[in-house]
Structure formats: structure tokens, C-alpha cells
Amino acid sequence: MRKNTLLRALALSSSLGVTGTAHAVTWDAGDWTLGLGGNVNAFYTRTNCDASDLDSGGTTLASLACPTDGDKNSVNNGLLPASLNFSAETTQNGFDISAHINVYYGITSSGADGDSNADNTPDALKFSSVDARQVYLTFGNADMGTVKMGRDFGLFAFDAIINDMSLLGAGSAFTTANPGHTTLGGLGYGYVYTDRLAQINWTSPKWGGFQGTVGVFNPFDGQTSSAATKAIGESSLGFHGKASYEWDGAYPGYVSTTFLKQDIDIQTAAGADVGSSDIQGWDIFGKVSIGDFGFAGYYYDGEGMTSLALGGLVFPGFSDTADAEESSGYYVQGTYTWNNTKFGIHWAESEQEELTKVENERLTLGVYHNLTPALTLLGEYSMQESSLSGGGTDKTSSFNVGAILFF
């Protein structure tokens, strides 16, 4: 179990397979095995912000990277923040038990005004962001499977994000005039953010290549169309599940499907009931390796979520009359590995169909070179387009070069 859980602590870095094995340090302390690992990354990003390509007035994902006209330059984290991941594991009374605390760090400054340069305060007097994204425990064995309790990434869309080649890079730029904690990567373009959820899950033992997970998660509120109403999620727990199958052989591969469901109550600002709705969705993911080529594909369909996030973000997930946004998306990806270098192409599309009709498209070309087993140098070029019904079409493009190091 020790090897598997150490890799799980670094899941967002190791699962893509571009950088090789995660480099966690372990040492024994009595009956416990302690582990420490993480990553540090930084990227230079240049984003093309041509006013003639921004027709919606700054109201789409593509235009979020361009608050003003003119090219933008930034040095920032990629889709992954830097991280420090700690684990403690042992076996007691026939049970494998473990604890994980994974803290993520931004390299750019953050201020109370939300803009590191708006008040002209020197950068040295600002602070970077810190985010404890994963804090959870596990217990189980080969017969009963594993129970996980705590805060961790959700099941829905998880495989989509950890297999996006831009996980190690930057992908789509985001708020380049004031770099955020991370870039968008592919969020909003083909998949929604898996989010960090307080949850209790049971994962089955592996039966051949099959494995399943079911669980509950702490419900969260959604975003409505106006301040006159609010979307409250505390009336019942959320439920999610996952089934997967993995195989070896001449053409090794993996497929999975997940679901998610949570009830939502729409109320007026004064607390009067308006109606009920829900957040729900399902997805399917698959990948296969054929020699030096790798192929991956993903599709999702959901309600009560926008193309970017569960419950709504940037655009509302619910109307003032309890109608839920409907969203769907997909991506296809192909890679080729030559010696220590991987070349990749990624195409993705998402659309919202009910409340705010918008379509987001992304094309990313990437080169990822393992300079050492721990250090990857990479470069990406991405083009994003968002078409808002009745609001125009926004187009942006970005180029990033940088490095990510795992230890």
C-alpha cells in the first residue's frame, strides 16, 4: 500500500506519465513510514490580446485572459501550483492506514485588492497564496478495499484533468494581467473542474482490471442569475461514484466512467423557497497506448454546472426560477514519444445550452522534454475561442515555456 498511496499523494503530477515516477522521499519512524514529495514549477506566458478579436465585452473564458487590449506577459504557475505533499502510513491489526496532507503554493503575489499591481505596492510587500487542497485519511486491506475520509479531489472529471497533457504545463491562459493561483489548462474547454470536496468514499479491491468507488461529499452552494436569489445545497449530501477497467498487453489502456448528483434549493434573498433543482452529471474517459503513440478521449454531460465548474462560475449554474444550466463537452488528444521527448496535440470543446448559450474551443500543441527523471522542460501554444449567443466571439492565443520539477 505504501507505494500506491505515495503515488496517490502526487496523483496530479504522476498520473500523466510524462515525467516518469514521482520522487517522494520515505523514511521509517517506528512502525510508521513517512513520505515527503512535491513539485515546483514556473512558466513564462505571452498572451495575444487583440481588441479586434474580443467582441463579447469581456464575458467569456477566452476573454478572461485579456482584460485590456495589447499583448500580456507573465511569469506564473501552470495548471498545477507548486506543492508539498506529506504522508504517514502503517499497518495495524490487519489494516493498512494512512494520512495525507498536501499543501499547494502559488509563486505570484496576491493582495486584498485582488490585483498585485493595482495599488502600485511593490511586489516584495505582497504574499503568495497557500491552499491545503488535500487533507485525508485512508484505511483498508486487500479483502475489504479502502475507505477514504477527508478533503480530496472529486471523482467527476478527475481522469480528464490528470490525463490532459497540459497538466504539467499551462494550457489556456487565465487573468494574465494579474496571474492567478493557476492557469485554466483545459478547465472550461472539454471538462469542468473536478473541485476539492470533503468526502467519504469506499474503493473496492481490484477484480482483474475492474475497480469501483462510491461515496458521499459535503454539498456546496451554486450561483444563480442575480442577487435576488441564492442556490443552497445544504438540504442533502452529494453522491458520486466511479467504475474503471485497466488492461496490459500489447496495447495497454484504461477506461472509466463517473457520476455525480446533489440537490439544490433556490431561495429568495430573504429565504423564501422558489423551487428545487440539482447538480448532476456523468462522464466517460478512455486512453490507449500503441507503441510510442498515446491516444485519449473524454466526454461529459451535466446539469447545474457551467462549462467551467460545478454549480456555476463566471456564468450562473441556475436561473432565478430554478432552471439548471445544461453543459456538455469533450476532448481528443494524441501524443508521440521520441526518446525523452513527448509531442502532443489536444483539441477540446464545451458548450452551455440552457441559460447562457456559449461554446468554448481550445487547441493546444505541446512539447515536453524530460531533461532528467525529475525535471521536465516544456513549451506549449494554445488557441482559445468562445462564442456567446447574442454577445459575439472572443479569440485569444498564448505561448508558454517553462519547467516543472518533482521531488
PDB file of C-alpha atoms in Angstrom, residues 96-255:
ATOM      1  CA  ASP A  96      -3.358  -0.518   6.084  1.00  0.00           C
ATOM      2  CA  ILE A  97      -3.871   3.045   7.321  1.00  0.00           C
ATOM      3  CA  SER A  98      -2.516   6.344   6.077  1.00  0.00           C
ATOM      4  CA  ALA A  99      -2.820  10.121   6.419  1.00  0.00           C
ATOM      5  CA  HIS A 100      -2.117  12.695   3.713  1.00  0.00           C
ATOM      6  CA  ILE A 101      -1.666  16.453   3.930  1.00  0.00           C
ATOM      7  CA  ASN A 102      -0.908  18.134   0.603  1.00  0.00           C
ATOM      8  CA  VAL A 103      -0.396  21.890   0.521  1.00  0.00           C
ATOM      9  CA  TYR A 104      -0.209  23.908  -2.724  1.00  0.00           C
ATOM     10  CA  TYR A 105       1.610  27.201  -3.242  1.00  0.00           C
ATOM     11  CA  GLY A 106       1.336  29.976  -5.823  1.00  0.00           C
ATOM     12  CA  ILE A 107       4.500  31.752  -6.981  1.00  0.00           C
ATOM     13  CA  THR A 108       2.751  35.019  -7.864  1.00  0.00           C
ATOM     14  CA  SER A 109       1.704  37.660  -5.364  1.00  0.00           C
ATOM     15  CA  SER A 110      -1.835  38.056  -4.118  1.00  0.00           C
ATOM     16  CA  GLY A 111      -3.341  41.081  -2.403  1.00  0.00           C
ATOM     17  CA  ALA A 112      -6.600  42.001  -0.729  1.00  0.00           C
ATOM     18  CA  ASP A 113      -7.492  44.109  -3.748  1.00  0.00           C
ATOM     19  CA  GLY A 114      -7.255  41.063  -5.991  1.00  0.00           C
ATOM     20  CA  ASP A 115      -4.640  42.741  -8.186  1.00  0.00           C
ATOM     21  CA  SER A 116      -0.971  42.632  -7.232  1.00  0.00           C
ATOM     22  CA  ASN A 117      -0.205  45.840  -9.128  1.00  0.00           C
ATOM     23  CA  ALA A 118      -3.413  47.901  -8.919  1.00  0.00           C
ATOM     24  CA  ASP A 119      -2.274  49.880  -5.873  1.00  0.00           C
ATOM     25  CA  ASN A 120       1.349  50.173  -7.069  1.00  0.00           C
ATOM     26  CA  THR A 121       2.576  48.408  -3.934  1.00  0.00           C
ATOM     27  CA  PRO A 122       5.991  46.809  -4.502  1.00  0.00           C
ATOM     28  CA  ASP A 123       5.787  43.105  -5.109  1.00  0.00           C
ATOM     29  CA  ALA A 124       8.144  42.419  -2.193  1.00  0.00           C
ATOM     30  CA  LEU A 125       5.429  43.515   0.240  1.00  0.00           C
ATOM     31  CA  LYS A 126       2.890  41.081  -1.142  1.00  0.00           C
ATOM     32  CA  PHE A 127       2.391  37.415  -0.269  1.00  0.00           C
ATOM     33  CA  SER A 128       1.903  34.300  -2.386  1.00  0.00           C
ATOM     34  CA  SER A 129      -1.148  32.093  -1.887  1.00  0.00           C
ATOM     35  CA  VAL A 130      -1.254  28.850   0.107  1.00  0.00           C
ATOM     36  CA  ASP A 131      -4.003  26.250  -0.344  1.00  0.00           C
ATOM     37  CA  ALA A 132      -4.401  22.961   1.598  1.00  0.00           C
ATOM     38  CA  ARG A 133      -6.185  21.119  -1.200  1.00  0.00           C
ATOM     39  CA  GLN A 134      -5.872  17.576   0.141  1.00  0.00           C
ATOM     40  CA  VAL A 135      -6.235  16.519   3.785  1.00  0.00           C
ATOM     41  CA  TYR A 136      -7.498  12.966   4.158  1.00  0.00           C
ATOM     42  CA  LEU A 137      -7.045   9.556   5.796  1.00  0.00           C
ATOM     43  CA  THR A 138      -7.445   6.042   4.402  1.00  0.00           C
ATOM     44  CA  PHE A 139      -7.871   2.590   5.910  1.00  0.00           C
ATOM     45  CA  GLY A 140      -8.499  -0.841   4.427  1.00  0.00           C
ATOM     46  CA  ASN A 141      -6.871  -4.007   3.127  1.00  0.00           C
ATOM     47  CA  ALA A 142      -6.835  -6.282   0.103  1.00  0.00           C
ATOM     48  CA  ASP A 143     -10.068  -8.000   1.151  1.00  0.00           C
ATOM     49  CA  MET A 144     -12.297  -5.063   2.106  1.00  0.00           C
ATOM     50  CA  GLY A 145     -10.953  -2.366  -0.204  1.00  0.00           C
ATOM     51  CA  THR A 146     -10.136   1.138   1.030  1.00  0.00           C
ATOM     52  CA  VAL A 147     -12.132   3.830   2.820  1.00  0.00           C
ATOM     53  CA  LYS A 148     -11.085   7.458   2.309  1.00  0.00           C
ATOM     54  CA  MET A 149     -12.297  10.287   4.565  1.00  0.00           C
ATOM     55  CA  GLY A 150     -11.353  13.957   4.291  1.00  0.00           C
ATOM     56  CA  ARG A 151     -10.789  16.624   1.645  1.00  0.00           C
ATOM     57  CA  ASP A 152      -9.645  15.499  -1.781  1.00  0.00           C
ATOM     58  CA  PHE A 153     -10.382  15.950  -5.470  1.00  0.00           C
ATOM     59  CA  GLY A 154     -13.792  14.734  -6.593  1.00  0.00           C
ATOM     60  CA  LEU A 155     -14.381  11.742  -8.853  1.00  0.00           C
ATOM     61  CA  PHE A 156     -16.267  13.540 -11.639  1.00  0.00           C
ATOM     62  CA  ALA A 157     -13.858  14.748 -14.376  1.00  0.00           C
ATOM     63  CA  PHE A 158     -10.771  13.677 -12.375  1.00  0.00           C
ATOM     64  CA  ASP A 159      -9.440  11.345 -15.065  1.00  0.00           C
ATOM     65  CA  ALA A 160      -9.982  14.046 -17.672  1.00  0.00           C
ATOM     66  CA  ILE A 161      -7.760  16.561 -15.922  1.00  0.00           C
ATOM     67  CA  ILE A 162      -4.951  14.225 -14.827  1.00  0.00           C
ATOM     68  CA  ASN A 163      -4.609  12.890 -18.371  1.00  0.00           C
ATOM     69  CA  ASP A 164      -4.672  16.282 -20.083  1.00  0.00           C
ATOM     70  CA  MET A 165      -1.128  16.789 -21.365  1.00  0.00           C
ATOM     71  CA  SER A 166      -1.300  20.421 -20.158  1.00  0.00           C
ATOM     72  CA  LEU A 167      -1.474  19.218 -16.545  1.00  0.00           C
ATOM     73  CA  LEU A 168       2.296  19.605 -16.476  1.00  0.00           C
ATOM     74  CA  GLY A 169       2.129  22.857 -18.424  1.00  0.00           C
ATOM     75  CA  ALA A 170      -0.149  25.873 -18.612  1.00  0.00           C
ATOM     76  CA  GLY A 171      -2.618  25.309 -21.447  1.00  0.00           C
ATOM     77  CA  SER A 172      -5.185  28.107 -21.655  1.00  0.00           C
ATOM     78  CA  ALA A 173      -4.073  31.375 -20.070  1.00  0.00           C
ATOM     79  CA  PHE A 174      -6.115  32.997 -17.295  1.00  0.00           C
ATOM     80  CA  THR A 175      -6.005  36.569 -15.912  1.00  0.00           C
ATOM     81  CA  THR A 176      -2.588  37.236 -17.396  1.00  0.00           C
ATOM     82  CA  ALA A 177      -2.607  40.889 -16.357  1.00  0.00           C
ATOM     83  CA  ASN A 178      -2.657  39.630 -12.766  1.00  0.00           C
ATOM     84  CA  PRO A 179      -1.558  35.969 -12.781  1.00  0.00           C
ATOM     85  CA  GLY A 180      -3.770  33.785 -10.644  1.00  0.00           C
ATOM     86  CA  HIS A 181      -3.017  30.762  -8.480  1.00  0.00           C
ATOM     87  CA  THR A 182      -3.050  28.597 -11.621  1.00  0.00           C
ATOM     88  CA  THR A 183      -3.880  28.849 -15.305  1.00  0.00           C
ATOM     89  CA  LEU A 184      -7.029  27.317 -16.782  1.00  0.00           C
ATOM     90  CA  GLY A 185      -5.178  24.489 -18.517  1.00  0.00           C
ATOM     91  CA  GLY A 186      -8.193  22.789 -20.079  1.00  0.00           C
ATOM     92  CA  LEU A 187     -10.778  23.845 -17.496  1.00  0.00           C
ATOM     93  CA  GLY A 188     -13.850  25.062 -19.338  1.00  0.00           C
ATOM     94  CA  TYR A 189     -12.548  23.539 -22.553  1.00  0.00           C
ATOM     95  CA  GLY A 190     -13.752  19.935 -22.689  1.00  0.00           C
ATOM     96  CA  TYR A 191     -14.144  19.316 -18.955  1.00  0.00           C
ATOM     97  CA  VAL A 192     -15.191  21.078 -15.763  1.00  0.00           C
ATOM     98  CA  TYR A 193     -13.005  21.463 -12.702  1.00  0.00           C
ATOM     99  CA  THR A 194     -13.116  18.308 -10.568  1.00  0.00           C
ATOM    100  CA  ASP A 195     -13.032  20.512  -7.439  1.00  0.00           C
ATOM    101  CA  ARG A 196     -11.801  19.721  -3.914  1.00  0.00           C
ATOM    102  CA  LEU A 197     -14.577  18.103  -1.863  1.00  0.00           C
ATOM    103  CA  ALA A 198     -14.934  16.975   1.725  1.00  0.00           C
ATOM    104  CA  GLN A 199     -15.911  13.338   1.164  1.00  0.00           C
ATOM    105  CA  ILE A 200     -16.217   9.783   2.479  1.00  0.00           C
ATOM    106  CA  ASN A 201     -15.598   7.077  -0.138  1.00  0.00           C
ATOM    107  CA  TRP A 202     -15.176   3.326  -0.396  1.00  0.00           C
ATOM    108  CA  THR A 203     -12.993   1.933  -3.180  1.00  0.00           C
ATOM    109  CA  SER A 204     -13.305  -1.751  -3.960  1.00  0.00           C
ATOM    110  CA  PRO A 205     -10.418  -4.187  -4.291  1.00  0.00           C
ATOM    111  CA  LYS A 206      -9.328  -4.793  -7.868  1.00  0.00           C
ATOM    112  CA  TRP A 207     -11.116  -7.680  -9.559  1.00  0.00           C
ATOM    113  CA  GLY A 208      -8.901  -8.352 -12.535  1.00  0.00           C
ATOM    114  CA  GLY A 209      -8.715  -4.911 -14.067  1.00  0.00           C
ATOM    115  CA  PHE A 210     -12.040  -3.701 -12.652  1.00  0.00           C
ATOM    116  CA  GLN A 211     -12.386  -1.310  -9.717  1.00  0.00           C
ATOM    117  CA  GLY A 212     -15.200   0.844  -8.356  1.00  0.00           C
ATOM    118  CA  THR A 213     -15.661   3.749  -5.937  1.00  0.00           C
ATOM    119  CA  VAL A 214     -18.823   5.104  -4.310  1.00  0.00           C
ATOM    120  CA  GLY A 215     -19.159   7.879  -1.774  1.00  0.00           C
ATOM    121  CA  VAL A 216     -20.775  10.986  -0.399  1.00  0.00           C
ATOM    122  CA  PHE A 217     -19.474  14.544  -0.354  1.00  0.00           C
ATOM    123  CA  ASN A 218     -20.287  17.726   1.508  1.00  0.00           C
ATOM    124  CA  PRO A 219     -22.839  19.686  -0.564  1.00  0.00           C
ATOM    125  CA  PHE A 220     -21.981  23.153  -1.795  1.00  0.00           C
ATOM    126  CA  ASP A 221     -23.976  26.145  -2.974  1.00  0.00           C
ATOM    127  CA  GLY A 222     -24.454  27.173  -6.593  1.00  0.00           C
ATOM    128  CA  GLN A 223     -24.573  30.501  -8.390  1.00  0.00           C
ATOM    129  CA  THR A 224     -27.866  31.976  -9.589  1.00  0.00           C
ATOM    130  CA  SER A 225     -28.644  34.530 -12.284  1.00  0.00           C
ATOM    131  CA  SER A 226     -28.981  37.512  -9.934  1.00  0.00           C
ATOM    132  CA  ALA A 227     -28.583  38.688  -6.349  1.00  0.00           C
ATOM    133  CA  ALA A 228     -32.347  38.330  -5.914  1.00  0.00           C
ATOM    134  CA  THR A 229     -31.965  34.574  -5.361  1.00  0.00           C
ATOM    135  CA  LYS A 230     -29.475  32.092  -3.969  1.00  0.00           C
ATOM    136  CA  ALA A 231     -28.786  28.392  -4.610  1.00  0.00           C
ATOM    137  CA  ILE A 232     -28.460  26.471  -1.336  1.00  0.00           C
ATOM    138  CA  GLY A 233     -27.045  22.947  -1.284  1.00  0.00           C
ATOM    139  CA  GLU A 234     -27.206  22.002   2.384  1.00  0.00           C
ATOM    140  CA  SER A 235     -30.512  20.073   2.269  1.00  0.00           C
ATOM    141  CA  SER A 236     -28.857  16.733   1.426  1.00  0.00           C
ATOM    142  CA  LEU A 237     -25.477  15.125   0.843  1.00  0.00           C
ATOM    143  CA  GLY A 238     -23.958  14.838  -2.580  1.00  0.00           C
ATOM    144  CA  PHE A 239     -23.297  11.416  -4.114  1.00  0.00           C
ATOM    145  CA  HIS A 240     -20.641  10.326  -6.590  1.00  0.00           C
ATOM    146  CA  GLY A 241     -19.260   7.099  -7.975  1.00  0.00           C
ATOM    147  CA  LYS A 242     -16.746   5.688 -10.420  1.00  0.00           C
ATOM    148  CA  ALA A 243     -16.123   2.442 -12.303  1.00  0.00           C
ATOM    149  CA  SER A 244     -12.893   1.714 -14.172  1.00  0.00           C
ATOM    150  CA  TYR A 245     -11.115  -1.026 -16.061  1.00  0.00           C
ATOM    151  CA  GLU A 246      -7.389  -1.196 -16.834  1.00  0.00           C
ATOM    152  CA  TRP A 247      -5.550  -3.684 -19.021  1.00  0.00           C
ATOM    153  CA  ASP A 248      -1.983  -4.515 -20.037  1.00  0.00           C
ATOM    154  CA  GLY A 249      -0.697  -6.299 -23.101  1.00  0.00           C
ATOM    155  CA  ALA A 250       0.472  -5.096 -26.487  1.00  0.00           C
ATOM    156  CA  TYR A 251      -1.910  -2.134 -26.329  1.00  0.00           C
ATOM    157  CA  PRO A 252      -2.306  -1.181 -22.650  1.00  0.00           C
ATOM    158  CA  GLY A 253      -5.194   1.086 -21.801  1.00  0.00           C
ATOM    159  CA  TYR A 254      -7.731   2.328 -19.314  1.00  0.00           C
ATOM    160  CA  VAL A 255     -11.414   3.332 -19.356  1.00  0.00           C
TER     161      VAL A 255
END
